[in-house]
PDB file of C-alpha atoms in Angstrom:
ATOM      1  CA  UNK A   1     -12.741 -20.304  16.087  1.00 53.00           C
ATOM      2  CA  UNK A   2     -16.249 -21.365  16.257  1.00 57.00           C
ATOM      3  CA  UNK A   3     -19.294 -18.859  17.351  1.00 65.00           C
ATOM      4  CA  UNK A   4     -18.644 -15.822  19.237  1.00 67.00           C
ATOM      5  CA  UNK A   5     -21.763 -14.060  21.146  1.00 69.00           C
ATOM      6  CA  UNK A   6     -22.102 -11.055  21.756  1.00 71.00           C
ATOM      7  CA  UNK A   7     -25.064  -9.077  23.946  1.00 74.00           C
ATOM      8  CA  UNK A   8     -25.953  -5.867  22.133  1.00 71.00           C
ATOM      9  CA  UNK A   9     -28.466  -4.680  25.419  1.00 72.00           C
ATOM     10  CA  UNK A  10     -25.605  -5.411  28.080  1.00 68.00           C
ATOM     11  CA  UNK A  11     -23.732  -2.122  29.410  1.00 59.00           C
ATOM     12  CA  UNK A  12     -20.290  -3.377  29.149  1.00 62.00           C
ATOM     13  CA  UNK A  13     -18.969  -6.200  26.876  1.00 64.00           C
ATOM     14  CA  UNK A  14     -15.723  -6.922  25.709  1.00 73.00           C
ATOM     15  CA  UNK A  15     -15.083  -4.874  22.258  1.00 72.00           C
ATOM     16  CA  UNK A  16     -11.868  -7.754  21.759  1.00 75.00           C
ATOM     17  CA  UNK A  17     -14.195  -9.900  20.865  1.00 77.00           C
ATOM     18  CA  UNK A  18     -14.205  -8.310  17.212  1.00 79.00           C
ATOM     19  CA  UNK A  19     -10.239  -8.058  17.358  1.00 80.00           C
ATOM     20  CA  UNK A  20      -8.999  -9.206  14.400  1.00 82.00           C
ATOM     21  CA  UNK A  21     -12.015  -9.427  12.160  1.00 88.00           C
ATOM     22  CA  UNK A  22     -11.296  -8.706   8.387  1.00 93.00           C
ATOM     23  CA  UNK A  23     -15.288  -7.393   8.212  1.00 94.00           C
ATOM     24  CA  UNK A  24     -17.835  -7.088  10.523  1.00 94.00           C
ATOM     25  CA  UNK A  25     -21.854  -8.065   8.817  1.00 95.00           C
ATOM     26  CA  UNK A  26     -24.207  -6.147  11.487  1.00 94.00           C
ATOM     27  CA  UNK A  27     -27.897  -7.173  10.656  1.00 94.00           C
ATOM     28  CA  UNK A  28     -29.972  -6.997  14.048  1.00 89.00           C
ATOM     29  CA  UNK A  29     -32.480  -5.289  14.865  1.00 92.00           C
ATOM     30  CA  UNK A  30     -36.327  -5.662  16.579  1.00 93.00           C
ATOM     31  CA  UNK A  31     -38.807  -7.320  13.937  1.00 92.00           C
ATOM     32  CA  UNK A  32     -41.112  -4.856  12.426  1.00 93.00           C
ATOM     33  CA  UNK A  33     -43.638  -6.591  11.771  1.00 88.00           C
ATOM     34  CA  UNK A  34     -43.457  -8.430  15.309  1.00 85.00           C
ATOM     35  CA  UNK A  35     -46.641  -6.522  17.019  1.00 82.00           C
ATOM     36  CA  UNK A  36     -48.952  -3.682  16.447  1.00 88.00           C
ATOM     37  CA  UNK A  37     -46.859  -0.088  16.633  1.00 93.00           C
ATOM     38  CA  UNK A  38     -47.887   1.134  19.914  1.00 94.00           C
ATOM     39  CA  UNK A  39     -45.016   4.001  20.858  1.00 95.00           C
ATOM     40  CA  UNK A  40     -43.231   1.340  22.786  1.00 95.00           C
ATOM     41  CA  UNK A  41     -42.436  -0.575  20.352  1.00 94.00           C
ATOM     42  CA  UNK A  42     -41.980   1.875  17.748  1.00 96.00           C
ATOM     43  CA  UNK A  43     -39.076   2.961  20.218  1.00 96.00           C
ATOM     44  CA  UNK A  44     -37.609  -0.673  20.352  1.00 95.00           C
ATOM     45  CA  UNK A  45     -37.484  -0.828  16.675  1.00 96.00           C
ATOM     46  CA  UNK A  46     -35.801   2.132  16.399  1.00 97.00           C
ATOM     47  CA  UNK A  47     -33.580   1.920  19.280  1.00 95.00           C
ATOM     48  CA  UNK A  48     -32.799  -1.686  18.511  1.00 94.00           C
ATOM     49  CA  UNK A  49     -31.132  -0.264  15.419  1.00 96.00           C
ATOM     50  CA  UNK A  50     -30.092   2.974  16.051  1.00 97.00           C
ATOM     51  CA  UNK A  51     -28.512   2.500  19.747  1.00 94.00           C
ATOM     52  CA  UNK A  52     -27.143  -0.665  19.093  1.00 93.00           C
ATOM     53  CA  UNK A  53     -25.246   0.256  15.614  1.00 95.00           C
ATOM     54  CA  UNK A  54     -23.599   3.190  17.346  1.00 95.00           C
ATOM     55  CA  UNK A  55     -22.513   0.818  20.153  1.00 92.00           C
ATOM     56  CA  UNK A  56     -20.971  -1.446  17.650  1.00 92.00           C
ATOM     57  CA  UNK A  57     -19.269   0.992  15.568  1.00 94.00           C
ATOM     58  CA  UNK A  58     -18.146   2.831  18.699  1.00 93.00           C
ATOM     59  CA  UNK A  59     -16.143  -0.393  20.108  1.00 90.00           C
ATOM     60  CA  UNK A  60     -14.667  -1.328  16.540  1.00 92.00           C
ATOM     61  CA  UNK A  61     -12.788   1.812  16.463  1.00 92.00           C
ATOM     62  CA  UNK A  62     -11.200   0.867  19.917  1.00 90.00           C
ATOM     63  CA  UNK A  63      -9.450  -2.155  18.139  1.00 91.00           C
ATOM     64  CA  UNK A  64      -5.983  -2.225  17.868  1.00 89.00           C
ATOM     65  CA  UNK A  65      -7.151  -4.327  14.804  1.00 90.00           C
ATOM     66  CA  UNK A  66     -10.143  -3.094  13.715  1.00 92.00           C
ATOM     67  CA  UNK A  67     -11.687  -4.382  10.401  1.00 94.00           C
ATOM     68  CA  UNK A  68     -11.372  -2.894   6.703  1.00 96.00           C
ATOM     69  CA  UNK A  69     -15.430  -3.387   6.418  1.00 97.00           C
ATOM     70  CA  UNK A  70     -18.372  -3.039   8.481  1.00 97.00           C
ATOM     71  CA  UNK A  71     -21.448  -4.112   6.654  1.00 98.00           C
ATOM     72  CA  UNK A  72     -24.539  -2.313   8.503  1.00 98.00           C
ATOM     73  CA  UNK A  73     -27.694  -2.738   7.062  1.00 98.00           C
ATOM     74  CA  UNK A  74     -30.588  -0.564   6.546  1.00 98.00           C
ATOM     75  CA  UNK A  75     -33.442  -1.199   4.519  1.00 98.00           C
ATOM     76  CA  UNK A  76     -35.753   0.266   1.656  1.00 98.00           C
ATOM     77  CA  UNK A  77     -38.382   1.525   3.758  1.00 97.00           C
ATOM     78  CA  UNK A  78     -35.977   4.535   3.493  1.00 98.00           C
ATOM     79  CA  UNK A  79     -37.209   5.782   0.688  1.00 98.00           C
ATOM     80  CA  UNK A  80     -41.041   5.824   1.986  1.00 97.00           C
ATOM     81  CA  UNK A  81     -44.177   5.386   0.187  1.00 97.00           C
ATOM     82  CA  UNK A  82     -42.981   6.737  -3.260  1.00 96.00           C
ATOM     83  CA  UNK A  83     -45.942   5.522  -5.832  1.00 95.00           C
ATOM     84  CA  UNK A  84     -44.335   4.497  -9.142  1.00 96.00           C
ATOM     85  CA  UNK A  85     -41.373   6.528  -8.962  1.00 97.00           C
ATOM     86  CA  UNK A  86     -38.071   4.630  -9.789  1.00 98.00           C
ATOM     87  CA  UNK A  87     -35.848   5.105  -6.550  1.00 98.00           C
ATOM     88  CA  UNK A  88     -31.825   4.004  -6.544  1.00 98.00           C
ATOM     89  CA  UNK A  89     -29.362   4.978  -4.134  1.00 98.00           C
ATOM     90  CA  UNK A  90     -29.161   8.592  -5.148  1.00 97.00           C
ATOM     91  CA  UNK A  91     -32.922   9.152  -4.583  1.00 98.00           C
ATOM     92  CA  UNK A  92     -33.661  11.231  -1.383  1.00 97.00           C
ATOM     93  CA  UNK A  93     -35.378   9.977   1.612  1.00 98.00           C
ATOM     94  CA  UNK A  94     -38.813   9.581   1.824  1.00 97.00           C
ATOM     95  CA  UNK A  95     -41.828  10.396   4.693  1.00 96.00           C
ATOM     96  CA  UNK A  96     -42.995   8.686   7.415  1.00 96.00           C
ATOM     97  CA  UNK A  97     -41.692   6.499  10.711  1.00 96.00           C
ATOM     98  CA  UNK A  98     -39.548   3.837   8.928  1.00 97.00           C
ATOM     99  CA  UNK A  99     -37.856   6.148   6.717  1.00 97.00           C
ATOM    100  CA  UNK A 100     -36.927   8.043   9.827  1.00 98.00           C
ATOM    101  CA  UNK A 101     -35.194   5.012  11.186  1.00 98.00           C
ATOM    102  CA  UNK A 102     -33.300   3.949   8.186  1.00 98.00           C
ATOM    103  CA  UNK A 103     -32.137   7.550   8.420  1.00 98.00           C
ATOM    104  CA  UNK A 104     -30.902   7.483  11.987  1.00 98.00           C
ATOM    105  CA  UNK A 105     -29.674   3.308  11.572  1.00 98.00           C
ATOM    106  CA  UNK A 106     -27.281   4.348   8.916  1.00 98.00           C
ATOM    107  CA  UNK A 107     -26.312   7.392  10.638  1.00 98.00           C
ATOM    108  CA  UNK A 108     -25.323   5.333  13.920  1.00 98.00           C
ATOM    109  CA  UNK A 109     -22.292   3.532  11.742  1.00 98.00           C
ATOM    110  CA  UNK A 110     -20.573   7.326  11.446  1.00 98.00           C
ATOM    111  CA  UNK A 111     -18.178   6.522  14.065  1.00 97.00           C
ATOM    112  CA  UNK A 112     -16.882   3.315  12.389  1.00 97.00           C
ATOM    113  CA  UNK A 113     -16.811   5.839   9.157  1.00 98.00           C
ATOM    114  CA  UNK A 114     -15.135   8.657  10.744  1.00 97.00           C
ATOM    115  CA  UNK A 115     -12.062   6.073  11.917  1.00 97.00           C
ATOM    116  CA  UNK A 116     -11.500   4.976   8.193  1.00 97.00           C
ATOM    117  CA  UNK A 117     -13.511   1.654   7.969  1.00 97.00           C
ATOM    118  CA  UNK A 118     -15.660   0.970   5.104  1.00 98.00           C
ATOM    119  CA  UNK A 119     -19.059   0.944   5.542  1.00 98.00           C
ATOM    120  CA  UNK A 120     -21.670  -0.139   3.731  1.00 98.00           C
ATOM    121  CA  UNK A 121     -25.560  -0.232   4.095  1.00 98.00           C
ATOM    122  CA  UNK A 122     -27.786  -2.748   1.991  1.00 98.00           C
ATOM    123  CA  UNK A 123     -30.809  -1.033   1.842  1.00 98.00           C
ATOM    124  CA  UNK A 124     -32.615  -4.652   1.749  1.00 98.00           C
ATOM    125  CA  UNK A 125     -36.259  -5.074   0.405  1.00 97.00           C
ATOM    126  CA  UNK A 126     -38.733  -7.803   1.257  1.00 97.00           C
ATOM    127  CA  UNK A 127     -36.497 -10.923   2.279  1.00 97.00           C
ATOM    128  CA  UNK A 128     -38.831 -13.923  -0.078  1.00 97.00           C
ATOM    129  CA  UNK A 129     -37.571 -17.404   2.409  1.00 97.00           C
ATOM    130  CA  UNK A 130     -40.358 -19.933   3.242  1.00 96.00           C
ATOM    131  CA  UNK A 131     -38.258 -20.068   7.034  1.00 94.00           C
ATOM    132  CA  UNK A 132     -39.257 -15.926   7.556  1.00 91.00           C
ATOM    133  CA  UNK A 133     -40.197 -13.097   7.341  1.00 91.00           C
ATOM    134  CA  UNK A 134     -43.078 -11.963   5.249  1.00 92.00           C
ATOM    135  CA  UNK A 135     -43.408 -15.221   2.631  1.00 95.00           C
ATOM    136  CA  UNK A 136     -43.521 -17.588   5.410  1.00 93.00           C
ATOM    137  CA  UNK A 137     -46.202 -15.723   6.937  1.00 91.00           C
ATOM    138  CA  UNK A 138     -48.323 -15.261   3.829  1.00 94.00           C
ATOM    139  CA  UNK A 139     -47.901 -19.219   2.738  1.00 95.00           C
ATOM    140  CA  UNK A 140     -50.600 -20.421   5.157  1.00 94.00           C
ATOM    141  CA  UNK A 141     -53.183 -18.089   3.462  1.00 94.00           C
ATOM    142  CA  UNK A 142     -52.647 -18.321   0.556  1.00 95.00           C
ATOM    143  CA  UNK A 143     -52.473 -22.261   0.317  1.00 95.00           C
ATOM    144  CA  UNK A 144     -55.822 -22.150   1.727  1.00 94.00           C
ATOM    145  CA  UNK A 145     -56.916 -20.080  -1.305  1.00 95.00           C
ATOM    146  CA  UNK A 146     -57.348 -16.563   0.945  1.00 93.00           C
ATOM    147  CA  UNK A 147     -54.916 -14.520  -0.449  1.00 94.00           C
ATOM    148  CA  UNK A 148     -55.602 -11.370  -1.763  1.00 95.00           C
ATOM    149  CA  UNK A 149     -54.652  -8.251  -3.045  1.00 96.00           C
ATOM    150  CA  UNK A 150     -54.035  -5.561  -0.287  1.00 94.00           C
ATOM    151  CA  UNK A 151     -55.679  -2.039  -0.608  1.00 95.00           C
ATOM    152  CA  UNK A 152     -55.385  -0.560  -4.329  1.00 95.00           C
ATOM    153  CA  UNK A 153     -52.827  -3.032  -4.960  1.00 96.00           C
ATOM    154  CA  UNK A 154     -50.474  -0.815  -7.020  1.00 97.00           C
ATOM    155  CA  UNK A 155     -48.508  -0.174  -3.830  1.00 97.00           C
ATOM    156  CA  UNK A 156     -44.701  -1.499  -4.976  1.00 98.00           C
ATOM    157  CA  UNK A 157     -42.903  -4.474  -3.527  1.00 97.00           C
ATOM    158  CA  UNK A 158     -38.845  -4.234  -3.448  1.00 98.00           C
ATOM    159  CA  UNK A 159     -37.713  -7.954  -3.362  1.00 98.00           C
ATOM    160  CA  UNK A 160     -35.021  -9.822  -3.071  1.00 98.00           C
ATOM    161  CA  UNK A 161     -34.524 -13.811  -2.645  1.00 98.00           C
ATOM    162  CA  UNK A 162     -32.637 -15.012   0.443  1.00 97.00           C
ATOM    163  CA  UNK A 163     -30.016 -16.534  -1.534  1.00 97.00           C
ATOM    164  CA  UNK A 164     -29.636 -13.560  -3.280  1.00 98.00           C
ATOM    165  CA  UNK A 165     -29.639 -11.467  -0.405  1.00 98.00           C
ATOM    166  CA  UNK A 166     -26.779 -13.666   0.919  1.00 98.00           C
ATOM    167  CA  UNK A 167     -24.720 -13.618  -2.643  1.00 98.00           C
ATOM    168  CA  UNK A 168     -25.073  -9.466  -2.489  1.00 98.00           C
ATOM    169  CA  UNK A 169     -24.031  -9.169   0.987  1.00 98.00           C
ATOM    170  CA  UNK A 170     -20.625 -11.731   0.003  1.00 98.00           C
ATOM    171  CA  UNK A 171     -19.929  -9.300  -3.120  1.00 98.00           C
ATOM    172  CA  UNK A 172     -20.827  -6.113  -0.306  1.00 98.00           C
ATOM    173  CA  UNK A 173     -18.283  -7.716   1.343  1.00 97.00           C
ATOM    174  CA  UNK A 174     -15.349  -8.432  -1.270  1.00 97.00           C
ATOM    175  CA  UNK A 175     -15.956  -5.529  -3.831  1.00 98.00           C
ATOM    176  CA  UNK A 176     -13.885  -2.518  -1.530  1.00 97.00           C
ATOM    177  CA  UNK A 177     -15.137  -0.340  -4.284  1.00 97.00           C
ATOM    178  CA  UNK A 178     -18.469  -0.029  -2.650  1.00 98.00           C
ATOM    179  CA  UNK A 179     -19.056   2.228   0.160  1.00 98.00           C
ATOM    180  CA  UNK A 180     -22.269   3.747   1.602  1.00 98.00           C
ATOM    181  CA  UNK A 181     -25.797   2.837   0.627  1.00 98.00           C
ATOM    182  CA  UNK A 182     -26.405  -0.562  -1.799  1.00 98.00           C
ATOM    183  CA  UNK A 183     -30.009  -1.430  -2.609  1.00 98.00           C
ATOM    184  CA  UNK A 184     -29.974  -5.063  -1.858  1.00 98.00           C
ATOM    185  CA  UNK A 185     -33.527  -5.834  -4.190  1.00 98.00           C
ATOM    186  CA  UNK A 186     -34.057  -7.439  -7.223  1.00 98.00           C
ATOM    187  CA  UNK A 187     -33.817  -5.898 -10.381  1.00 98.00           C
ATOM    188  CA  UNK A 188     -37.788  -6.343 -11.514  1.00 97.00           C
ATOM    189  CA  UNK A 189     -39.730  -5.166  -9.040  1.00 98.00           C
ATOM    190  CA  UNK A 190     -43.474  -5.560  -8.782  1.00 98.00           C
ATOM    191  CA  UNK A 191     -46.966  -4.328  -7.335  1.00 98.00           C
ATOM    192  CA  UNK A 192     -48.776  -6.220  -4.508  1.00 97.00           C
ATOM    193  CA  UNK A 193     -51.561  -6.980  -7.420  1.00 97.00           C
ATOM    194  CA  UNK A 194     -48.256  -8.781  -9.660  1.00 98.00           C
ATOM    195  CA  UNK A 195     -47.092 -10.525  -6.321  1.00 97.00           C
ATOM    196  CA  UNK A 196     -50.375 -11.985  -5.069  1.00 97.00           C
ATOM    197  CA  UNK A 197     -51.478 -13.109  -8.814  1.00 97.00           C
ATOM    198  CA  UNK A 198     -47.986 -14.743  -9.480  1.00 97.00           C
ATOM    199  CA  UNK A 199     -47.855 -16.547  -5.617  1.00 97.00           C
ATOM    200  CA  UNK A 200     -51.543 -17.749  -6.287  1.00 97.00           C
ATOM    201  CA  UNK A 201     -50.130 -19.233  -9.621  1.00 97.00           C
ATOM    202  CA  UNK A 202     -46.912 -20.809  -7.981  1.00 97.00           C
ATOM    203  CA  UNK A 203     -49.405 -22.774  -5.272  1.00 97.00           C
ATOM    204  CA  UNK A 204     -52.065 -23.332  -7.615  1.00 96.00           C
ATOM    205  CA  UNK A 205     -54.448 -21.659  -5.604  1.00 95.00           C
ATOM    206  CA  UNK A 206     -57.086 -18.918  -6.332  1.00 93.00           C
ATOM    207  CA  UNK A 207     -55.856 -15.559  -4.789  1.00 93.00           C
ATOM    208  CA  UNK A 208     -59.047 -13.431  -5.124  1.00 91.00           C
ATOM    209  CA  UNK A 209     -60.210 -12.405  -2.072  1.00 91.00           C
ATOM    210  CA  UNK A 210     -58.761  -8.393  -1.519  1.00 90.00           C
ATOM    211  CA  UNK A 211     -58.525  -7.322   1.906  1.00 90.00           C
ATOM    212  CA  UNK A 212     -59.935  -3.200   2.052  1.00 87.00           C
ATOM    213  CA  UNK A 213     -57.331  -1.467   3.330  1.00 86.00           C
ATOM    214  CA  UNK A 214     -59.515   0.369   5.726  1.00 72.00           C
ATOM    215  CA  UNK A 215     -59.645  -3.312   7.098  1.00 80.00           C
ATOM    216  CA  UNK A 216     -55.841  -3.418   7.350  1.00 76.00           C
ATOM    217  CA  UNK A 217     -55.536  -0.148   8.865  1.00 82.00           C
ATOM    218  CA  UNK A 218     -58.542  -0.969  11.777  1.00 76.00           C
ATOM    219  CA  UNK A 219     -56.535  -4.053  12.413  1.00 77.00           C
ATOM    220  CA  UNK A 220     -52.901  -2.893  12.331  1.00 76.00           C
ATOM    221  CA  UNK A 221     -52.866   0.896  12.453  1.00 85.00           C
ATOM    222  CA  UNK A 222     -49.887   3.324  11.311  1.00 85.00           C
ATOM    223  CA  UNK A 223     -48.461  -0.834  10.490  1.00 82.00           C
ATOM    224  CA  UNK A 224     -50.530  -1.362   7.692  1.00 85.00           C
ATOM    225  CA  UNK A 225     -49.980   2.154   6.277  1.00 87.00           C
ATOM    226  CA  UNK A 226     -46.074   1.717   6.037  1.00 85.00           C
ATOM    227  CA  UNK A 227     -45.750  -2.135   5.741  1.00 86.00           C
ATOM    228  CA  UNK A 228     -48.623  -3.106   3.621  1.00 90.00           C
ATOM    229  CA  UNK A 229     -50.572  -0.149   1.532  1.00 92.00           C
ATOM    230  CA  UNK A 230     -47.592   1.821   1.021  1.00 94.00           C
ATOM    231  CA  UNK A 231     -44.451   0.840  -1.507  1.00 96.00           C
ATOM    232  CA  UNK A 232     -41.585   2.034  -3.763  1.00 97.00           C
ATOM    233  CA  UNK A 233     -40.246   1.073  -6.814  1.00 98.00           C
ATOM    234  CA  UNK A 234     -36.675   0.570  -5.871  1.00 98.00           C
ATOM    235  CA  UNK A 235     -34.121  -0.510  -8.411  1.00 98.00           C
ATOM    236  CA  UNK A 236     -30.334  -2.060  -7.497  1.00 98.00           C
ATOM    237  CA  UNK A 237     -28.483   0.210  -9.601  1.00 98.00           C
ATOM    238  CA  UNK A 238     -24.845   0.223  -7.357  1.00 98.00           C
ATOM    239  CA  UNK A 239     -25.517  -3.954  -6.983  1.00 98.00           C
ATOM    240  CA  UNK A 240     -25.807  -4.291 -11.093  1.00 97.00           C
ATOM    241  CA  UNK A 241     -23.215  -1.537 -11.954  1.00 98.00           C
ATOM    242  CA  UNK A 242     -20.420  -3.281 -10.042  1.00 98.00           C
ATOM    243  CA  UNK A 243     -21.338  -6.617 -11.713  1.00 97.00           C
ATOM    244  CA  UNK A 244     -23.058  -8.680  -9.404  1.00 98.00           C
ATOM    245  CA  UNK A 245     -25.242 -11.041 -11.119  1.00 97.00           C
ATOM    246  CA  UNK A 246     -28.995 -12.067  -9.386  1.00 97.00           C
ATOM    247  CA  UNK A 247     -29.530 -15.574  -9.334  1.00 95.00           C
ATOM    248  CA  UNK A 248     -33.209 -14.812  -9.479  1.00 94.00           C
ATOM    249  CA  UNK A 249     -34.550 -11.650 -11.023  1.00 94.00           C
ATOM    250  CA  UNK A 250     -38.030 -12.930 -12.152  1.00 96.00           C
ATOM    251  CA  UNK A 251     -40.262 -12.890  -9.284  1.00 98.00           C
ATOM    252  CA  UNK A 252     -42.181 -15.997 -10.320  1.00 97.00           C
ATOM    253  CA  UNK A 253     -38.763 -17.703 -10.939  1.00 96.00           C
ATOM    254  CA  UNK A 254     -37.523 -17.019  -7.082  1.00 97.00           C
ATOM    255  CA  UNK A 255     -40.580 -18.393  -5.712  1.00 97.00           C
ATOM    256  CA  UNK A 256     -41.247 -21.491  -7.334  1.00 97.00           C
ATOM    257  CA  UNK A 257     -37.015 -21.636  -6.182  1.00 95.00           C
ATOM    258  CA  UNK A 258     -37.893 -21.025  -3.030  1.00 96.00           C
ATOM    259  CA  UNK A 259     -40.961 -23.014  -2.387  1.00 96.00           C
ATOM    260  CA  UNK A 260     -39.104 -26.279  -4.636  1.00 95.00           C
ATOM    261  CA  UNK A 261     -41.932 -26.088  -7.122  1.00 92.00           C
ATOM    262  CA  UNK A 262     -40.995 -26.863 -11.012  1.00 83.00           C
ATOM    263  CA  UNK A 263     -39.833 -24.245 -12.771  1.00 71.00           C
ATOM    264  CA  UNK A 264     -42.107 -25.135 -15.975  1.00 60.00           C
ATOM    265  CA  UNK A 265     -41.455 -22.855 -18.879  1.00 47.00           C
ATOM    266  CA  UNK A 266     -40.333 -19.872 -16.429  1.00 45.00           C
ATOM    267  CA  UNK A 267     -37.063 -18.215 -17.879  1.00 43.00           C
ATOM    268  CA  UNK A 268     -35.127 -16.010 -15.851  1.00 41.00           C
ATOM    269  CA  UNK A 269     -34.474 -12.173 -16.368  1.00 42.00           C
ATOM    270  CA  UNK A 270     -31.116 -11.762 -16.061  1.00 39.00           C
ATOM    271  CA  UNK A 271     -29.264  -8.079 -16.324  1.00 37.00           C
TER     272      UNK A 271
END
């Protein structure tokens, strides 16, 4: 039936538009990482999610077909900066102004919940694609041989490759077992000190030069704090349980995937 479009920020829209939908995959929302935090856009980011979920879920329940499955993501920063705890599903939420908007993002879907669809929220971790997000933006550094630890550099990073973020989101989507959160990371999670020494050895390029994280926080503000010097150790417990099997579990193994570099002697870690 080709593409169908749909205008999240419009006051009315046509909810028939989803009519007949087996599932429903939901992942917008304003980029985090898109400008300094002023309280502006803090409030898009979380009103992006939040406001826009509950509009969604809202209009599926109006169906006269609604679907079996809405798939409504949310993301790891739920669980806050946690230190070297391990964190699955079960783990409670954590402090600070992104946990608060996983919190309210995943509490927006209730009304497609309350009418009997299945919902489901990948908690997702850092999304490693050299077309986005944060790899993409770190490539040009660190090619030039700037890259760096950040802060301490023990601070956790929850990952996940794209095409294993796409392969979890198809098994979200076909396994009706699975309901409620699903931490949509890799299985082997690693410290920003791990991640810039194995991305400097994927390039071939020195990755030396640490940036203070007073520096990070004069630049950035409460952004740095939350996306950059603070981490947790989150581990896909619900994804490996039901069976689903990562196509890359070794971080050095998804990059050098990613960025088409030669695998060498690199042997994935499969569970």
């Amino acid at each position: 039936e080709g593409f169908r479009t749909w205008n999240p920020d419009a006051e009315e829209f046509d909810p028939a538009w989803f009519d007949g939908f087996d599932s429903v995959v939901h992942l917008a929302g304003e980029n985090i990482a898109g400008g300094r935090w002023t309280k502006s856009y803090k409030q898009k980011i979380l009103s992006s999610r939040r406001d826009v979920t509950r509009k969604l879920a809202t209009a599926l329940t109006r169906l006269e077909q609604p679907p079996r499955t809405l798939i409504s993501a949310s993301a790891v920063g739920w669980y806050g900066d946690r230190g070297d705890e391990l964190l699955t599903e079960s783990s409670s939420r954590g402090n600070g102004f992104l946990a608060e908007v996983c919190q309210e993002w995943e509490q927006a879907a209730n009304p497609a919940r309350e009418a009997g669809i299945r919902v489901v929220h990948p908690r997702i971790g850092v999304v490693l694609s050299p077309k986005g997000g944060a790899l993409k933006k770190m490539l040009p550094i660190f090619r030039l041989g700037l890259g760096g630890v950040l802060g301490h550099g023990r601070q956790y990073m929850s990952w996940i490759g794209l095409d294993d973020l796409a392969g979890a989101i198809f098994h979200l989507l076909t396994d009706e077992s699975l309901t409620g959160p699903v931490n949509c990371v890799a299985p082997n999670p690693v410290t920003n000190r791990e991640f810039t020494k194995t991305l400097g050895r994927v390039l071939s390029r020195p990755a030396i030069l640490p940036v203070p994280g007073f520096m990070a926080k004069l630049g950035l503000g409460q952004m740095a704090e939350e996306l950059l010097l603070s981490g947790a150790r989150v581990l896909p417990e619900v994804l490996s349980q039901s069976g689903y099997g990562f196509r890359s579990s070794n971080l050095e193994e998804c990059l050098r995937s990613q960025l088409g570099k030669p695998l060498g002697g690199v042997s994935a870690q499969r569970r």
